[in-house]
PDB file of C-alpha atoms in Angstrom:
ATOM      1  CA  UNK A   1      61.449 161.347  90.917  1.00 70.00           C
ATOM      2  CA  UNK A   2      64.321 158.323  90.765  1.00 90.00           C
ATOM      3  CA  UNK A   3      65.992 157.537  94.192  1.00 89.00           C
ATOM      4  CA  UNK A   4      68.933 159.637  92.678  1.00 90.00           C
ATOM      5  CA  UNK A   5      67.639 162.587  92.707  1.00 94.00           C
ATOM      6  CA  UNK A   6      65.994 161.593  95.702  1.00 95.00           C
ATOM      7  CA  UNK A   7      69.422 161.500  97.362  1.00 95.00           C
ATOM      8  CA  UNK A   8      70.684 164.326  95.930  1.00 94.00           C
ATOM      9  CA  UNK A   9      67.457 166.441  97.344  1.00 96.00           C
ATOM     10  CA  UNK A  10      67.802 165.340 100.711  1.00 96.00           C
ATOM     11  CA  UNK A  11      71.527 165.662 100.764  1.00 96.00           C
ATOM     12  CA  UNK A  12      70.726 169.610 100.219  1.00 96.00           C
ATOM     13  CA  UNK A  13      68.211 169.504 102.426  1.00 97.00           C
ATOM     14  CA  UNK A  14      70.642 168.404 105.408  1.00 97.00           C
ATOM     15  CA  UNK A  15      73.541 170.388 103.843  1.00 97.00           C
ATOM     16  CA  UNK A  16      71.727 173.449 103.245  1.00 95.00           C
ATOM     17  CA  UNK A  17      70.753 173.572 107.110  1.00 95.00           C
ATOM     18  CA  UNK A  18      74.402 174.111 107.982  1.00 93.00           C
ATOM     19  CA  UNK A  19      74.545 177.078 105.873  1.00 93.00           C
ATOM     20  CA  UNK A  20      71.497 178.626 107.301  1.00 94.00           C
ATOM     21  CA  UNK A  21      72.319 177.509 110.810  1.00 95.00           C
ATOM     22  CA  UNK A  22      76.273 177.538 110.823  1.00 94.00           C
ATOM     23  CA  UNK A  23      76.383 177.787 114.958  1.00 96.00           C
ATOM     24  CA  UNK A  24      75.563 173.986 114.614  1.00 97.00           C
ATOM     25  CA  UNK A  25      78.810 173.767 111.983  1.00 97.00           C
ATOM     26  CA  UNK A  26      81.321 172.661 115.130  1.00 97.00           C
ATOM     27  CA  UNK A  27      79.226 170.229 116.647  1.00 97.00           C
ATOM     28  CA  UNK A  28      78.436 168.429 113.504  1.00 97.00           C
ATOM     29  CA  UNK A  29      82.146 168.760 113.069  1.00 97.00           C
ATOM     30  CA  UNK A  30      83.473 167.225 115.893  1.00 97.00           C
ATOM     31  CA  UNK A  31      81.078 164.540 115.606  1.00 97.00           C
ATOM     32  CA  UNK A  32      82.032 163.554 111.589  1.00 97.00           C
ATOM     33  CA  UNK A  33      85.702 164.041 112.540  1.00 96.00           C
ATOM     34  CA  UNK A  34      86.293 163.561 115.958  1.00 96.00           C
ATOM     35  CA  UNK A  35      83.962 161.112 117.781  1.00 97.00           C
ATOM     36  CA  UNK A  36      85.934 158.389 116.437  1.00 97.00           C
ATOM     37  CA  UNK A  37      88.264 158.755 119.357  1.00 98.00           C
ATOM     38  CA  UNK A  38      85.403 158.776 122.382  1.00 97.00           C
ATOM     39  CA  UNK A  39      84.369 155.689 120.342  1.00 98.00           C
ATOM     40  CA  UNK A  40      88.211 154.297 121.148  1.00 98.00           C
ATOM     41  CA  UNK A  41      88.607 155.189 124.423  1.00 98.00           C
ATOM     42  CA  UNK A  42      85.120 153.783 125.418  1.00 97.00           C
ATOM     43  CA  UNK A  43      85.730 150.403 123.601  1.00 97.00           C
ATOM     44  CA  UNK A  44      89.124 150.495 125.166  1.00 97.00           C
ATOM     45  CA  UNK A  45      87.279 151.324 128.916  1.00 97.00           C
ATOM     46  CA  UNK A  46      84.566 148.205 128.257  1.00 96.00           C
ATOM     47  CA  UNK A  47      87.283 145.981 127.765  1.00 94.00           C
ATOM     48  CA  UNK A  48      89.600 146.653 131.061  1.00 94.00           C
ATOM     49  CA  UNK A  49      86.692 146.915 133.228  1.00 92.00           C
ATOM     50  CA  UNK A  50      87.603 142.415 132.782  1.00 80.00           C
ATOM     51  CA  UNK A  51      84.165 141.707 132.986  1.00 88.00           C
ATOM     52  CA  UNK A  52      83.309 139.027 130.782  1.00 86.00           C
ATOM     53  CA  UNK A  53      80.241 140.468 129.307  1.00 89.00           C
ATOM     54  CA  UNK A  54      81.923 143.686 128.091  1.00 93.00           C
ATOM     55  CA  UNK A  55      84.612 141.590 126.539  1.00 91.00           C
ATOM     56  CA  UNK A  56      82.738 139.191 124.713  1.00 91.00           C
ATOM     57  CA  UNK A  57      80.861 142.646 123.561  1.00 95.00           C
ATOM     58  CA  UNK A  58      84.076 144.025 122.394  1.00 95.00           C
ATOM     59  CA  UNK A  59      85.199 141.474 120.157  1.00 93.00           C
ATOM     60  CA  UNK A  60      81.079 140.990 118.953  1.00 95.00           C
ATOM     61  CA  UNK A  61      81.817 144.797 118.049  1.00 97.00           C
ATOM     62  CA  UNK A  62      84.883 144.153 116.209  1.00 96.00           C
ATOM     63  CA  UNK A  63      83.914 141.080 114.288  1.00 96.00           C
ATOM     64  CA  UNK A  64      80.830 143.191 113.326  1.00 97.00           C
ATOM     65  CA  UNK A  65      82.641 145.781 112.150  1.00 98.00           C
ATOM     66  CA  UNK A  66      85.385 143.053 110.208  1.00 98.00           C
ATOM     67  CA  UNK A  67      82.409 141.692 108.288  1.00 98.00           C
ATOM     68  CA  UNK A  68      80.612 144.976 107.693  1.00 98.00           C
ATOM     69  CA  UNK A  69      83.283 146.759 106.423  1.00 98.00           C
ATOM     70  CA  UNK A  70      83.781 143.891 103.830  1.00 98.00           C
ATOM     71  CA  UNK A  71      80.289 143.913 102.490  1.00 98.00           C
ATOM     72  CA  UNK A  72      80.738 147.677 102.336  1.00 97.00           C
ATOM     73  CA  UNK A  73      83.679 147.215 100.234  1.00 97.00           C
ATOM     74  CA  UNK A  74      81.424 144.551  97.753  1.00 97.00           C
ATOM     75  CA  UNK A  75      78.789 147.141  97.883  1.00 96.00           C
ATOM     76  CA  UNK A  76      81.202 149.784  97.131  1.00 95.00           C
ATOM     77  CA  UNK A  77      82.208 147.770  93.951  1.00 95.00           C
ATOM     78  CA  UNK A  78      78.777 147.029  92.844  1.00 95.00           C
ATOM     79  CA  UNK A  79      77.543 150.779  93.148  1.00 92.00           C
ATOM     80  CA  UNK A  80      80.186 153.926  92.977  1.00 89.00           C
ATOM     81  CA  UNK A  81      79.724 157.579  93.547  1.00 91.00           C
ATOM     82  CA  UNK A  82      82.143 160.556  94.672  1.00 91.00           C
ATOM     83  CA  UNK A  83      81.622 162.043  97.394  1.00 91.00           C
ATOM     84  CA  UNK A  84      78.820 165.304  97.271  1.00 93.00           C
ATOM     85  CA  UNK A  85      81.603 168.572  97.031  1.00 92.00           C
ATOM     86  CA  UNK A  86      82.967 166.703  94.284  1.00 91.00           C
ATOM     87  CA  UNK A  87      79.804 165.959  92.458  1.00 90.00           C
ATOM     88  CA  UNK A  88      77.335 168.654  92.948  1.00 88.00           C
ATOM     89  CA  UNK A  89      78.127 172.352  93.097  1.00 93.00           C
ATOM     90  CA  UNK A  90      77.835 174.779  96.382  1.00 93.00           C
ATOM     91  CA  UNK A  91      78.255 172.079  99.190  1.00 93.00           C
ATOM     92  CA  UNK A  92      78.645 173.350 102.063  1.00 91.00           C
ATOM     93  CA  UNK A  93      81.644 171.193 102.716  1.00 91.00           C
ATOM     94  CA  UNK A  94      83.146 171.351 106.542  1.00 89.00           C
ATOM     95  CA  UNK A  95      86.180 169.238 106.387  1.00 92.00           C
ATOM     96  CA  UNK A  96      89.082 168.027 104.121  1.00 89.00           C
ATOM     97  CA  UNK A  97      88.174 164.261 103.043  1.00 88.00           C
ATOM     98  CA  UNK A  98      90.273 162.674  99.884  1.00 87.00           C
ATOM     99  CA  UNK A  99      88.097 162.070  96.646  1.00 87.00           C
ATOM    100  CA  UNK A 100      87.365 158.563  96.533  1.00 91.00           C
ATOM    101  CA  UNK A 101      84.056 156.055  96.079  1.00 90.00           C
ATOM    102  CA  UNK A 102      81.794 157.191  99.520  1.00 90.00           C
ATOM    103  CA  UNK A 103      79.592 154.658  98.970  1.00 94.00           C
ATOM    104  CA  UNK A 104      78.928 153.289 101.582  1.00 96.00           C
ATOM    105  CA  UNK A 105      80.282 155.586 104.454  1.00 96.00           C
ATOM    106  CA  UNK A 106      83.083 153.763 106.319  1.00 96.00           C
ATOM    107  CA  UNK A 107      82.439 155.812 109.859  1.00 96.00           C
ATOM    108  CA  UNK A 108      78.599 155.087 109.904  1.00 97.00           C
ATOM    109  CA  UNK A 109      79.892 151.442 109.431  1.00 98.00           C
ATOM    110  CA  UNK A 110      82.172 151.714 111.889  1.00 98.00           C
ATOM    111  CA  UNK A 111      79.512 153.798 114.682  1.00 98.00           C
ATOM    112  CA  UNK A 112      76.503 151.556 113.826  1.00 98.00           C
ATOM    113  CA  UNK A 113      78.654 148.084 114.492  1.00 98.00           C
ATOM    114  CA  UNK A 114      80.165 149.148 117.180  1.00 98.00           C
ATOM    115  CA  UNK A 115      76.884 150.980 118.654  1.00 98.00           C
ATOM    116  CA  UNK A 116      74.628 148.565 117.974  1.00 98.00           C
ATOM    117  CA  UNK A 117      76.858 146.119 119.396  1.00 97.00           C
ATOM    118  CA  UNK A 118      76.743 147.813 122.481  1.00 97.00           C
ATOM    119  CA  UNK A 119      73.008 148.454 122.697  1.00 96.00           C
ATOM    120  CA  UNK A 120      72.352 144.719 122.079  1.00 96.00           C
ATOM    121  CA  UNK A 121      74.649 144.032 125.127  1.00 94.00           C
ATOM    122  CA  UNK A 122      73.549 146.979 127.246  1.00 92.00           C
ATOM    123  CA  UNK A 123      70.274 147.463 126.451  1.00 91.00           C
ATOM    124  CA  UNK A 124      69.465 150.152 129.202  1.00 94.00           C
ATOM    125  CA  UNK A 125      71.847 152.590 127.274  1.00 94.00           C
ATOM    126  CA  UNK A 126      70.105 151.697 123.625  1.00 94.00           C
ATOM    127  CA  UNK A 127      68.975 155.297 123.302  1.00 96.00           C
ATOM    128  CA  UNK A 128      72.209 156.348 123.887  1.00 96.00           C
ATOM    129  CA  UNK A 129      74.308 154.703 121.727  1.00 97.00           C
ATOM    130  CA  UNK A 130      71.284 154.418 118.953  1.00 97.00           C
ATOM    131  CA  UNK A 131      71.453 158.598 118.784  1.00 97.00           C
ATOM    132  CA  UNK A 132      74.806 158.925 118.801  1.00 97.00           C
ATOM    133  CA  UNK A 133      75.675 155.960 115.711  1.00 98.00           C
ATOM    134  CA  UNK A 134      72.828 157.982 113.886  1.00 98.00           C
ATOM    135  CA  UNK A 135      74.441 161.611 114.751  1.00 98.00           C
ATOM    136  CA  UNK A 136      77.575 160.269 113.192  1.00 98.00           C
ATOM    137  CA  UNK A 137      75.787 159.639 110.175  1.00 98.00           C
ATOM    138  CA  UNK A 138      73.852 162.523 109.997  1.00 98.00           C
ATOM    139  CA  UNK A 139      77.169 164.742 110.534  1.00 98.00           C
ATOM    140  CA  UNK A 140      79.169 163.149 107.466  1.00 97.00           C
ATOM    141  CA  UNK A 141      75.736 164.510 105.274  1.00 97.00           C
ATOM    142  CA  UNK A 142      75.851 167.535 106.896  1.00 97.00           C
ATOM    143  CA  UNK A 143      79.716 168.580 106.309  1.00 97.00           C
ATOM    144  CA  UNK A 144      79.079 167.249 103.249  1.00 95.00           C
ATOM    145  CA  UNK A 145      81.645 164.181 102.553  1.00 96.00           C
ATOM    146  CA  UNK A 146      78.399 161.678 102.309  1.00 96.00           C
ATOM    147  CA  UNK A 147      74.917 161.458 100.346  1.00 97.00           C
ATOM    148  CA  UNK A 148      71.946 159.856 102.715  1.00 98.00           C
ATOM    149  CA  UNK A 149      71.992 156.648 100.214  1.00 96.00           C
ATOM    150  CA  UNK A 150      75.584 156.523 101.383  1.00 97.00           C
ATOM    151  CA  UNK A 151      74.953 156.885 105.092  1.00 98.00           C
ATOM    152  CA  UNK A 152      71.892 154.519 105.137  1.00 98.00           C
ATOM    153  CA  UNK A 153      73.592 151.682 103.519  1.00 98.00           C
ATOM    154  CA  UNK A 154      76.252 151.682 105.669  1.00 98.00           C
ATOM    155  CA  UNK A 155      74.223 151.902 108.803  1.00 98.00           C
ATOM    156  CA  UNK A 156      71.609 148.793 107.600  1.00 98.00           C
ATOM    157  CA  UNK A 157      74.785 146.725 106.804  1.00 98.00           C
ATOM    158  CA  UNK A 158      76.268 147.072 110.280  1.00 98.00           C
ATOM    159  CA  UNK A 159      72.968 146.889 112.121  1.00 98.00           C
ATOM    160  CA  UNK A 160      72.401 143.151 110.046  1.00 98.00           C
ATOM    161  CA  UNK A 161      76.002 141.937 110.664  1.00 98.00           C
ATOM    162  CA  UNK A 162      76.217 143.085 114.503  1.00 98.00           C
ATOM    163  CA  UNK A 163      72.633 141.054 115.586  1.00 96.00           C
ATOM    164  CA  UNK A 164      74.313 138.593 113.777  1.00 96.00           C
ATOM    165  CA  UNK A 165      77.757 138.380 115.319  1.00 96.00           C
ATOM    166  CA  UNK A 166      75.833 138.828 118.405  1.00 93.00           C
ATOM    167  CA  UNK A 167      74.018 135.742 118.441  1.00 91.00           C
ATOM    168  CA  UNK A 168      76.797 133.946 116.796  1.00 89.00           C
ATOM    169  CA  UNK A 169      79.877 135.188 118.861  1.00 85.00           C
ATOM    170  CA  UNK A 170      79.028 134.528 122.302  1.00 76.00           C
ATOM    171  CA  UNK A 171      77.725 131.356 121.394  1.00 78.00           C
ATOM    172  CA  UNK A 172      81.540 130.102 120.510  1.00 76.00           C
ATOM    173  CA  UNK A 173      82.780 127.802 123.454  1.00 72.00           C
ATOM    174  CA  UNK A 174      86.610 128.682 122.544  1.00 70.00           C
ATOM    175  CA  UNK A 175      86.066 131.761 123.160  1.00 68.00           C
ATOM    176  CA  UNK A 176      83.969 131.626 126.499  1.00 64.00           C
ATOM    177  CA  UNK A 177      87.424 129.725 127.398  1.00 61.00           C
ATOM    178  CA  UNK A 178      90.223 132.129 126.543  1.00 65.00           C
ATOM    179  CA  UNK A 179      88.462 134.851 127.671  1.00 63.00           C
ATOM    180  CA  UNK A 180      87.719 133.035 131.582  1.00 56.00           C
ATOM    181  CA  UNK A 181      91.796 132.373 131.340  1.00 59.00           C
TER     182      UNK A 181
END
């Protein structure tokens, strides 16, 4: 079996589950659609708490995310697929999301910079933010806007670019300066 059909097997497998076990459907919902916003007002919380440590892990987080998201748009270019309910027949699709390349998946970019980010800087919540970067990722298979290839792509780009912004960014004397002023 090629890695394609692979995908496409495991994508039904998740899928499928919300079909047999549609209870689930609104939490898996509110986590692919909504989550987005805790993520906000928490990054918006560590940064006017003014200590410098939850700064500097703020704008590690963002820079992360910067350079992530660009490699995810060179990935994008050098592989292309539509999103599952456009592709493959009876998804089990939860919410509206316009056709467009979904590879790789923008919000598990987004949740695994910014979450990873975090963990590296507040390592007694790792679990925490760890399950909930992967719960966003598993929630865009199951409504169905997102193969696993697409989802584990954008997770292992993230999780490379924020250990490196992490070592890099606080390591930038500017920086260390503006953010003491």
């Amino acid at each position: 079996m090629d890695i394609s059909k692979i995908n496409v097997e495991l994508f039904r497998f998740i899928n499928d589950i919300g079909k047999e076990y549609a209870f689930l459907n609104s939490t898996f919902i509110f986590l692919a659609e909504y989550m987005v916003y805790i993520l906000a007002l928490l990054t918006i919380l560590f940064w006017f708490s003014r200590k410098l440590s939850n700064r500097m892990m703020v704008i590690s987080a963002m820079i992360s995310f910067m350079l992530a998201e660009i490699l995810g748009k060179i990935a994008g270019q050098l592989h292309s697929n539509k999103q599952p309910f456009v592709e493959l027949p009876h998804v089990n699709q939860l919410i509206e999301k316009t056709v467009n390349n979904s590879f790789p998946s923008d919000h598990t970019i987004l949740f695994f910079s910014f979450c990873v980010t975090f963990c590296i800087f507040h390592k007694r919540w790792r679990y925490i933010w760890i399950s909930l970067a992967f719960l966003v990722g598993l929630s865009r298979v199951w409504v169905g806007v997102h193969y696993p290839a697409d989802v584990i792509v954008g997770a292992l780009i993230s999780t490379v670019c924020a250990y490196f912004i992490a070592i890099m960014v606080p390591r930038l004397p500017i920086l260390k300066k503006r953010l003491l002023e």
